Structure formats: C-alpha cells, structure tokens
XYZ file of C-alpha atoms in Angstrom:
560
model
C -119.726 -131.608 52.046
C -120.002 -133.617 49.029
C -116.365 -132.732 48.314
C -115.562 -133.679 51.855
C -115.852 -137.288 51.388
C -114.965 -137.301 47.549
C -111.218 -136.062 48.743
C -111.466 -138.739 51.870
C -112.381 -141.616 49.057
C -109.383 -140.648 47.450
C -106.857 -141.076 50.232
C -108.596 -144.540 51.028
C -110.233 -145.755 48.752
C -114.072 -146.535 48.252
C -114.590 -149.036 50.622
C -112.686 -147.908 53.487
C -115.064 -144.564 53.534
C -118.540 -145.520 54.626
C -121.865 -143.233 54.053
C -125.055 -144.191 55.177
C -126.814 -147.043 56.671
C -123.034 -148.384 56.501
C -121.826 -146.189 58.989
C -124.810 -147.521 61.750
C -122.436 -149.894 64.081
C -119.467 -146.678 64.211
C -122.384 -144.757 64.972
C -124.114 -146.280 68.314
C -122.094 -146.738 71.668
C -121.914 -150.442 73.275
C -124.038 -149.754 75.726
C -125.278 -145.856 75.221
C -124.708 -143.005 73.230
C -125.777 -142.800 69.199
C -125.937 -139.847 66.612
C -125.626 -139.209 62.754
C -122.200 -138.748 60.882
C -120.751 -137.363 57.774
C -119.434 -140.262 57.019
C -116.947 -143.003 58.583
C -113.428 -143.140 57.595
C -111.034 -146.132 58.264
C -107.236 -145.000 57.040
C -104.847 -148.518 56.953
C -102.087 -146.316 57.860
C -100.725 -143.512 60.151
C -99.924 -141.217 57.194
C -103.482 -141.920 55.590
C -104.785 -141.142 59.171
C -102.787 -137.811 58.936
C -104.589 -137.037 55.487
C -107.665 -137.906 56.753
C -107.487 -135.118 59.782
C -105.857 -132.681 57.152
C -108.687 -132.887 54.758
C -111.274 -132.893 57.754
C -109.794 -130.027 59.512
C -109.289 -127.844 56.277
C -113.601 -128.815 55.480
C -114.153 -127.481 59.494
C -116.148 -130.867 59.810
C -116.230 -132.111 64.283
C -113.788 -134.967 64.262
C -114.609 -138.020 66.749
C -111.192 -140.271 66.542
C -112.542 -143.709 67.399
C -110.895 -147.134 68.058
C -112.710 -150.062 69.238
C -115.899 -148.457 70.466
C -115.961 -150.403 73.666
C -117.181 -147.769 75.495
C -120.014 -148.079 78.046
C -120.394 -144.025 77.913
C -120.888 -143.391 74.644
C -117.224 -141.073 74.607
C -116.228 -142.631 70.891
C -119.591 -141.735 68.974
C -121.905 -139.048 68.023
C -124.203 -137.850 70.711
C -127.167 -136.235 68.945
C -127.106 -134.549 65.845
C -126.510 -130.671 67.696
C -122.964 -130.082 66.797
C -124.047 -126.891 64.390
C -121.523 -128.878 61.547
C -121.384 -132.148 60.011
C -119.133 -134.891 62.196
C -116.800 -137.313 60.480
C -115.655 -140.329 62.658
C -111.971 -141.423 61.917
C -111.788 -145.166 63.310
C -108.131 -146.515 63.381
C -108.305 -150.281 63.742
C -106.880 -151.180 60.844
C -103.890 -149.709 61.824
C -102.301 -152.205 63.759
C -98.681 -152.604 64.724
C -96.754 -152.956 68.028
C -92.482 -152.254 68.260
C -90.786 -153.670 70.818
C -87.900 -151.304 72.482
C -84.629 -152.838 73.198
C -85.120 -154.900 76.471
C -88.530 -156.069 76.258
C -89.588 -153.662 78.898
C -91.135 -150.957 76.696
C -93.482 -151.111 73.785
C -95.074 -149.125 71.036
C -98.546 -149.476 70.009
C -100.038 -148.060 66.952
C -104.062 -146.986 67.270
C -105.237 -149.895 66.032
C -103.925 -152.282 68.655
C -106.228 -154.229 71.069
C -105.351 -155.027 74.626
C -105.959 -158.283 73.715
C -103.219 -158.457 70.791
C -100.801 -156.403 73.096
C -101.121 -159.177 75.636
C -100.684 -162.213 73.384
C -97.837 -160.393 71.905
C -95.708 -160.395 75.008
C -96.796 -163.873 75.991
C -93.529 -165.307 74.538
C -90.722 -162.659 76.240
C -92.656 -163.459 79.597
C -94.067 -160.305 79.805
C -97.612 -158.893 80.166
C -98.936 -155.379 79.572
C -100.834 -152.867 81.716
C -104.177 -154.867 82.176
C -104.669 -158.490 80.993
C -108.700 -159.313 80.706
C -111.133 -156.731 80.924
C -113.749 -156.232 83.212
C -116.529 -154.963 80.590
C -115.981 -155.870 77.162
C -114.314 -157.488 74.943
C -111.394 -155.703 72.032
C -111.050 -152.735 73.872
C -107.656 -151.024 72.464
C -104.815 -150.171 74.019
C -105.300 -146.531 72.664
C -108.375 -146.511 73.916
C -107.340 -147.437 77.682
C -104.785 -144.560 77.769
C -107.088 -141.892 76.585
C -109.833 -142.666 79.385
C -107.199 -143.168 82.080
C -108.616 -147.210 81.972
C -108.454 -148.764 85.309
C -107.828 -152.584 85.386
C -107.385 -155.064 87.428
C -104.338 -155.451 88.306
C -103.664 -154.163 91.798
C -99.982 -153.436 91.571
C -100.113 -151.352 88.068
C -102.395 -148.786 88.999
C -104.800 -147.003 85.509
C -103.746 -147.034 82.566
C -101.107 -144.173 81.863
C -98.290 -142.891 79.904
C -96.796 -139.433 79.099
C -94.879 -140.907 76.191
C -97.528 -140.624 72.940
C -96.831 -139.480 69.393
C -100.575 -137.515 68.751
C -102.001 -134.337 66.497
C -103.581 -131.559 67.619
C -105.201 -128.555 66.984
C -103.416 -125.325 68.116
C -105.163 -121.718 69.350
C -104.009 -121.161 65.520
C -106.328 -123.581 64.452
C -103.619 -125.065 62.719
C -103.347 -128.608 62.869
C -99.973 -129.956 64.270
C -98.428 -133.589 65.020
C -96.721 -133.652 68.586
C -93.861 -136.382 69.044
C -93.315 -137.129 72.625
C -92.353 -140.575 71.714
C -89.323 -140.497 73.030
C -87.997 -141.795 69.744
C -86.442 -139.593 66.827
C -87.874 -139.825 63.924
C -87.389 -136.798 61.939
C -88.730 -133.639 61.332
C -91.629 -133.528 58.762
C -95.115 -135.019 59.998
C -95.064 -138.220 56.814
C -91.875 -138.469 57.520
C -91.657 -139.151 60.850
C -95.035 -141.263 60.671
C -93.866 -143.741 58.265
C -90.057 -144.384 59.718
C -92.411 -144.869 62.690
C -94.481 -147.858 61.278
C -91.962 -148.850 59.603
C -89.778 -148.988 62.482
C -87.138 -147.253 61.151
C -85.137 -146.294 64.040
C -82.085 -147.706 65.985
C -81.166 -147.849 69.488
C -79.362 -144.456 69.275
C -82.295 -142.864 68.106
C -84.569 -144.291 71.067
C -84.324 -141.699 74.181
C -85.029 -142.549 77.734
C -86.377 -139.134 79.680
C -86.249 -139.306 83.172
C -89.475 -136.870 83.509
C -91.784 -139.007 81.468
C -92.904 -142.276 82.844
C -94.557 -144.833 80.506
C -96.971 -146.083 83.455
C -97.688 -145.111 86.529
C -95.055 -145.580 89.058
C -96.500 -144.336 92.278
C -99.606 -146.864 92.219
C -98.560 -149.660 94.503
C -97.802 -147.247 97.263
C -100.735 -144.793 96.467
C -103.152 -147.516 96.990
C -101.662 -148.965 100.418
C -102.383 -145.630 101.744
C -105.858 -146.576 103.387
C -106.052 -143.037 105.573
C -106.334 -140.944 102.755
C -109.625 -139.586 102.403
C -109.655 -139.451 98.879
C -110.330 -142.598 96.352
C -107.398 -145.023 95.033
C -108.006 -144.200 91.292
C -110.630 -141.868 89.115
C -110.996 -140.547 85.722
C -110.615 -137.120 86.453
C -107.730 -137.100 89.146
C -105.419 -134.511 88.011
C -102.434 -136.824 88.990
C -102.710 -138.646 85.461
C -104.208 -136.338 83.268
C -101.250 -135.628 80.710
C -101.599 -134.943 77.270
C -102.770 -138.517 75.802
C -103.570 -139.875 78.907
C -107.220 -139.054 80.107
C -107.383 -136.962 76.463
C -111.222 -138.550 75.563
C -110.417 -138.538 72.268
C -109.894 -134.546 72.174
C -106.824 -135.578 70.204
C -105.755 -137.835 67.323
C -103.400 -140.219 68.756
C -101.225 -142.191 66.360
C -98.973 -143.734 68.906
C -98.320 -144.753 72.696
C -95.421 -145.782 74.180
C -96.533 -148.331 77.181
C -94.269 -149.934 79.934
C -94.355 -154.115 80.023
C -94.115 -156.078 83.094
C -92.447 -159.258 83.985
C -95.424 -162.287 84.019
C -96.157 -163.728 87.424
C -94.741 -167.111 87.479
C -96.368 -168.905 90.222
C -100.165 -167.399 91.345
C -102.635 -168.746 93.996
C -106.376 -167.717 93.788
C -107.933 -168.154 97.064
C -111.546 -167.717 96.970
C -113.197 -165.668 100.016
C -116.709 -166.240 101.258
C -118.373 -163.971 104.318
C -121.329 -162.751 105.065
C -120.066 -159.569 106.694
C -119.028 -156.451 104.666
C -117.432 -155.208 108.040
C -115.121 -158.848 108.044
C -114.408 -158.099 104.175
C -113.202 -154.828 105.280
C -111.013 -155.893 107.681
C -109.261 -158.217 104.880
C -109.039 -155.533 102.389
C -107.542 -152.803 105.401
C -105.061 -155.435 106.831
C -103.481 -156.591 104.007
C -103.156 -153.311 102.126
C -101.307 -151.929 105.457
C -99.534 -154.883 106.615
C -99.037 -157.579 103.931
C -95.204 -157.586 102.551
C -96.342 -158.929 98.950
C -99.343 -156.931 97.168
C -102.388 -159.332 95.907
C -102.326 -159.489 91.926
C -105.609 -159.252 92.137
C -108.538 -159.156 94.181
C -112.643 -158.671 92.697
C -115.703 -158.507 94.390
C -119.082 -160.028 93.307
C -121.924 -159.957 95.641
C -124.576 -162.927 95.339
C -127.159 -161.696 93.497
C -124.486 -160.406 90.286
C -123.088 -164.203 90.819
C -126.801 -165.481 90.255
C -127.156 -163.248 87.394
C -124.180 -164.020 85.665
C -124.111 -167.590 86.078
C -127.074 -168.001 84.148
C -126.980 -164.387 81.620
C -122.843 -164.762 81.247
C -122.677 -168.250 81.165
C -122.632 -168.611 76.834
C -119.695 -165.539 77.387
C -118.069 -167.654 80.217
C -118.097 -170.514 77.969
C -116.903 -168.648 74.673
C -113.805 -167.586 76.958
C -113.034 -171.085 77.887
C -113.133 -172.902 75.007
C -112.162 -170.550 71.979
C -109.610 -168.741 74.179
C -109.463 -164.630 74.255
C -107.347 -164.215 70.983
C -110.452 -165.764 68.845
C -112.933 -163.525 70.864
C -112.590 -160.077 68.584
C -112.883 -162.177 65.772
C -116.317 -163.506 67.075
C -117.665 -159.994 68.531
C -117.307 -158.367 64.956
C -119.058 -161.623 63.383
C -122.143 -160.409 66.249
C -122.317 -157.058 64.810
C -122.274 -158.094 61.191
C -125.339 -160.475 62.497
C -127.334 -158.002 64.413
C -126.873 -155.340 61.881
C -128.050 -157.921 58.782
C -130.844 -159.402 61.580
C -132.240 -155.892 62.244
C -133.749 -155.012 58.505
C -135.215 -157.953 58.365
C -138.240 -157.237 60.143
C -139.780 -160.727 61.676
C -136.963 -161.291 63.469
C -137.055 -160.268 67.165
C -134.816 -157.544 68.698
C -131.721 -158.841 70.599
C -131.517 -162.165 68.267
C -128.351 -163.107 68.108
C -128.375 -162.164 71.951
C -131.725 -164.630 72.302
C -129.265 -167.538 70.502
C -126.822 -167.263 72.458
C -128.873 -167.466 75.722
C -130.880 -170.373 74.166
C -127.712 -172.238 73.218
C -126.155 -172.204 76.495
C -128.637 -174.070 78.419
C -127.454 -176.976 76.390
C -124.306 -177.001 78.046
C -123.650 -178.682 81.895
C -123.380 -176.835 84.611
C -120.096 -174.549 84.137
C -119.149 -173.270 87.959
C -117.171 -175.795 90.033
C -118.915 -177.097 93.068
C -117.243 -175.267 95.702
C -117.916 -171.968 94.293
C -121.649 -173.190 93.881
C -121.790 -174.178 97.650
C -119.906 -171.021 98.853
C -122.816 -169.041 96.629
C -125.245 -170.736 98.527
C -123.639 -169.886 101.991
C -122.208 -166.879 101.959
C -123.448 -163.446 100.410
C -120.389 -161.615 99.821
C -117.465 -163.195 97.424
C -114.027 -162.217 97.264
C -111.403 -163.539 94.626
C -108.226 -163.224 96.213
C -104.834 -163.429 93.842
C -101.445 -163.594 94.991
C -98.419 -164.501 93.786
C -94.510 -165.528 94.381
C -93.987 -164.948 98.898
C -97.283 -163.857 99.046
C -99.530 -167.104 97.872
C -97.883 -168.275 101.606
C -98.761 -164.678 103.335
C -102.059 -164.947 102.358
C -102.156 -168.645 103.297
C -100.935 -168.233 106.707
C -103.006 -165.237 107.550
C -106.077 -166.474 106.279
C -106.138 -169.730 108.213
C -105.435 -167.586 111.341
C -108.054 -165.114 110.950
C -110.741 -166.605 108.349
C -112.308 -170.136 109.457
C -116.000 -169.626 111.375
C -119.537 -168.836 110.908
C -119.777 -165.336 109.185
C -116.437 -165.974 106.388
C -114.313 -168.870 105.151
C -111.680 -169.522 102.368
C -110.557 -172.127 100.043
C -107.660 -172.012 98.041
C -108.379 -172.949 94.573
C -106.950 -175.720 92.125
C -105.669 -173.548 88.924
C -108.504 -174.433 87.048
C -111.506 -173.278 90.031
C -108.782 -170.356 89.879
C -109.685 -169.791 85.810
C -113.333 -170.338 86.397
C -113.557 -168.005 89.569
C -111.886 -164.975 87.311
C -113.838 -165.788 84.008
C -117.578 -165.654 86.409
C -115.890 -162.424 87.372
C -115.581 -161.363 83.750
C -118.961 -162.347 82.851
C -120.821 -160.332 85.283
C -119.875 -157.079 83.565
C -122.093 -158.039 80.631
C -124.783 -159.368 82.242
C -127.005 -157.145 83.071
C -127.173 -156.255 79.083
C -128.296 -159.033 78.198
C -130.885 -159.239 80.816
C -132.131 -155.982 79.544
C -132.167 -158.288 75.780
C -134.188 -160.921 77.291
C -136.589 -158.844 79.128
C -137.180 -155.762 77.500
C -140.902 -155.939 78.503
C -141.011 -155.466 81.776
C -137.064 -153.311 81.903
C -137.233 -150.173 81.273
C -133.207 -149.907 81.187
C -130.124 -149.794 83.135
C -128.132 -147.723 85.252
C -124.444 -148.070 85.379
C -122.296 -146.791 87.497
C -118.505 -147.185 88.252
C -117.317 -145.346 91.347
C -114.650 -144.923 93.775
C -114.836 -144.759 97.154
C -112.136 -143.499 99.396
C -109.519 -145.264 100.177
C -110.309 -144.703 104.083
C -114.241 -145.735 103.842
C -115.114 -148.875 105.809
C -118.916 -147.974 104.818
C -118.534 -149.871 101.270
C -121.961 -151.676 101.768
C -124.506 -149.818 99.541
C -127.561 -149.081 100.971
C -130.320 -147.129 99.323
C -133.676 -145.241 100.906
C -136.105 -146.179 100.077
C -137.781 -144.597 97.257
C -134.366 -144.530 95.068
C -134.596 -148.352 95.458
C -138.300 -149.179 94.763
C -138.200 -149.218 90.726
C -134.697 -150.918 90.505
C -135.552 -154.813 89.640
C -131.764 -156.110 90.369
C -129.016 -154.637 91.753
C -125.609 -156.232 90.492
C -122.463 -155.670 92.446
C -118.996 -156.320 91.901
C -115.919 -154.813 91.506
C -111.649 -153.992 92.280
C -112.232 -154.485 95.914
C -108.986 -153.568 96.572
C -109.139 -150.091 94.600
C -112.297 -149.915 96.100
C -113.989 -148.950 92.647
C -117.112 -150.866 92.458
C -118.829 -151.523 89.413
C -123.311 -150.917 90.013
C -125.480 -151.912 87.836
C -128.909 -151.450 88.025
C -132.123 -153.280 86.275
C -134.787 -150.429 86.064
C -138.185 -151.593 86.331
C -140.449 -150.213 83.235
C -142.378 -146.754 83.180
C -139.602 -145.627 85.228
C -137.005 -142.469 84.523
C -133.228 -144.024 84.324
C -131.986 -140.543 84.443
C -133.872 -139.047 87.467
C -132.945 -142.180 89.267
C -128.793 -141.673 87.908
C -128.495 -138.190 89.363
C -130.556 -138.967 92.189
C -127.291 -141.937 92.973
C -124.808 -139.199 92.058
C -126.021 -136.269 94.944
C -125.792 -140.197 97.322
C -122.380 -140.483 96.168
C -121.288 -137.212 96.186
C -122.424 -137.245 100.046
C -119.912 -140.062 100.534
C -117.201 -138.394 99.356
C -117.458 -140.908 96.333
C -115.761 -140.264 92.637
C -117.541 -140.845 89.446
C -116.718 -142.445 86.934
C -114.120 -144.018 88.489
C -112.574 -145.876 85.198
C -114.896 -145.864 82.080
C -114.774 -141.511 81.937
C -117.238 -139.455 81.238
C -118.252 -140.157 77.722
C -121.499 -138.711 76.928
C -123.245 -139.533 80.534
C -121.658 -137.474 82.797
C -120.428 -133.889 83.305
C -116.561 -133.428 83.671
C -115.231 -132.250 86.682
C -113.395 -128.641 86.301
C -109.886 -130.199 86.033
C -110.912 -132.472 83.436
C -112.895 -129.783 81.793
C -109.884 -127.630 81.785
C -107.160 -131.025 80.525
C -109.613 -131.078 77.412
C -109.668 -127.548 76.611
C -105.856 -127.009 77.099
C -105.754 -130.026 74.658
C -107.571 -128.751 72.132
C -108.655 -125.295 72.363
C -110.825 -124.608 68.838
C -113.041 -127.566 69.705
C -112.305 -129.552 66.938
C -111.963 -133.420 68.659
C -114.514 -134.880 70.403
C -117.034 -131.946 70.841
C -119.557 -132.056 73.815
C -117.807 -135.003 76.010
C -117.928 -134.960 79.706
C -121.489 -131.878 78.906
C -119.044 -129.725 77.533
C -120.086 -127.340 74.224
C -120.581 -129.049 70.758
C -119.896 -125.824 68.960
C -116.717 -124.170 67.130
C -114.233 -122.449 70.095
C -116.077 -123.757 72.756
C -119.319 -121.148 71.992
C-alpha cells in the first residue's frame, strides 16, 4: 500500500497526507470510537477530493469520509482494526466555501463548512441556517449535520435535512460515480462540474428549482404539534428523512449540500420555567404544542443535578462562549488538540491536562449564573427555558401568568442578557459530564450516553430506574429539546463497573417505552441500525466501500 499513499502525496502534497503518530487526533472519536488507518488525507479542493476517492477506490482501501469529527458515536473514525483491508480517512475541512442562491433563501455548502461559519455567514442578510448553537460540541459541520439527520434546537425547523446534495458513490459495478442532485447545472464531466461548482460558475438560468426536492424539512412544525401520535417527534432512523445524503453516515462522499435559510427572529423573549412537578411540565409542553397560535423558538430542559454539574464542570466553556464569542471557538478547540496531543508524549504530565487547566482556571473567575437562575436552582428541581418570539413572547406571557404562579412551578421572564446566560448553561451541560470523567478518572469508570426520543404522546417523561440498573451510576445528568421530547442522559459510571451491560440493559427499558434511539447523534459505532437504516446504507452503497461496519453492520468487501 506503499504506492497507495505515494499516488495520494502526489495529488496533495506531503503535508496534507499524514502517516503515523500524525494521523492520532483523525483517528479517535470525541467522545468514543478509535482504530488504526492507512493514512489521513486532507484534499484543499473538491476535484483533489475526487482524486483522492479515485486513487482509493482503484487500491480497494475502506474509505471513512470525515469532516469535523464531532461525533459522540464514533461514526467518522476507525472502529478497530477488523476491516480485512487497510482504511484511509479522507477529512474535508479544508474545503471550505458557501454560495449563496439568488434570494438569500438557499445556500450551498462545500464539506468543509462548519455550522458555525454557515451561521455567521448569514448574520448580515438577516438570515440564520438550520440550527444555530449546538447542544454537544463545538465545529460540528454542516455536512456533517445532514449526513446523521442532526437534530437541533430549533423547534420550528425540525432535523437537519435536504434532498438537494452533489455526492459520489459507489455503484453495484463497483464503479465509482459522482451524483449531481444539486439542483444546479454544471456540466457533464465529474472535474468539470466540480470546479464550475467552487468556483461558482453558474448563473441564475442554470440554477433549477424542483418541486419534489425540498432543501429542509417542511412538514416539521406540524409533525411535532401532533402530541397523539404514538410515535417520537424526530429520530435518526425514521424513514421519513432518510434520502440519499441525508441520514447517509458517511456511506457516501459528499462534496456538496444545498440547505434552505430562514429569516432571523427579530424580537425573542426567554422566559425561564421552574416546577417541581414533571406532571405540571407536561401540561406546559401538551398545551402549548396543541393550542398556542405562535410555536416557541425554543424550549430545553435541564434537571437540577445537570445544572449543578455544569455550573461548576462547564463553567470555563460557559465563559469561553461569552467572552471570545462562537466564531473564535474552532479556532481555540483545534489549539486543545494540538495541546493534548504534544501534552500526551510527554510522560509527567497528567492525563486530561489541558482539561485540569481549564477547570483550575475557572475558579478564578466570579460567580457566572445570574441570581435568579441561582435561586430558582435552589427551589425548584425541574428547569425549563422557554423561547418565543414575535405574537408569541405575549401568548406565552399571558398564559403563563394565568396558569404558572404557586407552590410546585413559577416563571420569570428574563432580561436579554439572563436570556444569553440561561441558553449558554444549557450549552454547557452537554460537555460536562466529560470532563467530570477528566477530573475523576479514579473513582469513574466511564459514561453512558444516551439521546432518545420519546413519543410524542408520553406524559411518563420522568426517568425512573430499578433498582439495580441505578446502583453503579454516580450522577445522572438530564436535559434536553423538551419540546421534541428527545432528552439527552448521561450517566457517571461508578468504577469496576461494565458501561456496556449497563447501556443495553437502558436500551430493552427504552425499548419497553416505546422509546427511539439515538434520537439525533446516529448510530456511529455504538449502536445497531434499525432495518430501514440498515437497508438506506446498503442501497447507498452496495460494495461496502464508505464507512464499513457503522450502525454493527459488516466491515468486509460486499457486505460478507
């Protein structure tokens, strides 16, 4: 395979072709999943990305097409070194590039783009795409959110979704092909019609508008109001929005997605919801879903003991977000990796340091939360962040007053910047149970996450778990799209115990429920995919080539 990556240092050059201990942080998930590679490949442009699969598919190396690698599956890495051929991981991110479409009201993102790039991009037409901040992680791509069916926060837009991608493939041939279902017409030849593309090289008469592909989802708003269905709001592997790129796991090579923008929310309200009754919660969420004329933005859940967590594990995060601002926090999350990778061959220092910094720095800084949310955390157990926006700040005012004001739940509607504060705790949750597992790896043994999805007629949302599934978890950390109702679960597992006999013993609990799993961060490495999905990623790519083994599929050549 020597030959292999002589032919892929000739399309990119030296240094954008990594062997080695080089290829360690492309190699290991963000939170799970690691394996041995080939080597790493990072093309600076769609036609080099093109070379790269030609030369990869002609050496019959397993091809893992990775972005970001924000994943908390472990879907964009090796899993394992089992694949019966050597793996080559293409990432994309230096292929940047977003075209706006006539209008404003449509966009084109290259593979490289982040959500967070996307978003400043539109800042100035007034527009905002799909999903603004993440609940997870930080630099996740916009590629990257269509290919795992990404959920979001943001009530009224649904997951993310679009059957309008420009992507190659591997036919039942075995012959490698580039699809164009752009929507834009761009010529015939695959260089061609990759380098007008980046270029962008078209004009309005070449930019087509079919009426059978949608560029998001457009049923969302009324899908999710429908609280008598017995099925959940939004999941990975619902077969509504599983189309070609969209829920593809990588088992294609996309080079383009064409994404629908929305018009930015002039005026918004967050009021912030405190109650310690799931039942009253559930009457909130039910009621305004069926009845309310304006949909919430948005509305997350954090229970106390995530709030507790995060306020003191997420607080340097919380306070990264606030004073740099999101468009400086990729920047600073590759400057971590460099760190931990140079920290961890040099063997005195501790594992987790540049975590251990970061915790230590923070408790330099004042208190962070506003005092309202601090007293409501001491009152009430359950927490509800409540968006709305234009007519509806009023709706939700009125009704509120009326129905919210006693001793199990009350409200207060916040000044824009408890608003900010409220949203950013939100965000910081998601990562703190990591680094609690960095600070206390003595006594942790790991953690389980889950992301699930109830239905969207369960009024049982409360977790409650028998006894002897709960006895070795440490911390439970709730939180979540309450509105959705996908809830984010993360577990602290206390040492000497089995993470994974504990994970499956959840899923046969959920699966009782009538629960869906995983509800927005797929299936990755972690969990098995569900027949439909099974069949999307075999129909995709039916020699085997992209992605082997996701969702406990085979590793090996034709699906062996």
């Amino acid at each position: 395979m020597s030959e292999l990556v002589a032919q892929l240092r000739a399309i990119l050059g030296a240094r954008h072709v990594l062997t080695g201990a080089r290829t360690a942080r492309f190699c290991t998930g963000f939170r799970f999943g690691e394996g041995s590679v080939l080597a790493v490949a990072r093309p600076g442009s769609l036609v080099e990305q093109w070379r790269v699969l030609g030369a990869c598919h002609a050496a019959g190396v397993a091809i893992i097409m990775q972005a970001a690698n924000t994943g908390l599956t472990g879907g964009s890495t090796p899993d394992g070194d089992d694949y019966g051929r050597p793996v080559v991981i293409i990432n994309a991110m230096r292929i940047g590039g977003i075209l706006l479409l006539p209008g404003a009201a449509q966009v084109v993102c290259l593979p490289g783009v982040t959500l967070f790039q996307l978003e400043r991009f539109l800042r100035p037409l007034g527009r905002e795409p799909h999903s603004v901040i993440g609940s997870s992680c930080l630099g996740a791509s916009v590629a990257g959110g269509i290919c795992n069916n990404s959920g979001g926060a943001l009530i009224r837009r649904g997951p993310a979704f679009s059957q309008l991608a420009l992507y190659a493939r591997v036919n039942a041939g075995n012959r490698l092909e580039l699809v164009n279902h752009l929507g834009l017409l761009l010529g015939d030849e695959p260089e061609e019609i990759l380098r007008r593309l980046e270029a962008g090289d078209f004009g309005p008469e070449e930019i087509e508008h079919p009426v059978d592909r949608a560029a998001s989802d457009p049923d969302y708003a009324t899908h999710v109001r429908n609280i008598a269905a017995p099925t959940p709001a939004r999941f990975n592997a619902d077969p509504r929005r599983l189309f070609e790129a969209s829920g593809s796991a990588g088992k294609i090579a996309l080079f383009a997605v064409r994404l629908d923008s929305f018009a930015r929310d002039e005026k918004t309200s967050v009021f912030y919801i405190g109650s310690n009754s799931a039942d009253e919660l559930t009457e909130i969420r039910r009621h305004i879903l069926e009845n309310f004329q304006n949909l919430p933005v948005a509305g997350e859940y954090i229970h106390r003991d995530a709030f507790d967590i995060a306020a003191r594990y997420g607080k340097d995060m919380f306070l990264a977000i606030e004073k740099l601002g999101t468009d400086r926090l990729p920047a600073l999350f590759t400057l971590k990796a460099r760190f931990d990778s140079v920290a961890s061959r040099i063997r005195f220092l501790p594992r987790d340091f540049s975590d251990r910094l970061m915790q230590a720095a923070a408790k330099f800084f004042p208190q962070h939360l506003p005092g309202r949310m601090l007293a409501y955390r001491d009152r009430f157990e359950h927490h509800l962040l409540l968006k709305m926006s234009g007519e509806g700040i009023a709706e939700a005012r009125g009704w509120l007053e009326q129905n919210l004001s006693g001793p199990t739940g009350d409200f207060f509607e916040c000044t824009d910047e408890e608003g900010a504060k409220a949203f950013l705790h939100r965000f910081a949750v998601a990562g703190a149970a990591v680094r609690y597992r960095a600070m206390h790896r003595d006594i942790v043994e790991d953690i389980v996450a889950l992301d699930i999805a109830l239905r969207r007629d369960d009024v049982e949302w409360e977790e409650h778990l028998p006894a002897d599934v709960a006895a070795p978890i440490m911390l439970k950390l709730y939180y979540g799209h309450f509105f959705c109702h996908v809830f984010h679960q993360d577990y602290i597992i206390a040492k000497g115990h089995d993470p994974v006999a504990i994970e499956h013993r959840m899923w046969t609990l959920l699966d009782a429920r009538g629960a869906e799993y995983p509800a927005e961060h797929n299936v990755g490495h972690l969990y098995k995919a569900k027949p439909a999905l099974a069949a999307h990623y075999r129909a995709l790519d039916p020699c085997n080539c992209f992605n082997p083994g996701i969702g406990g599929t085979s590793k090996r050549v034709c699906w062996a």
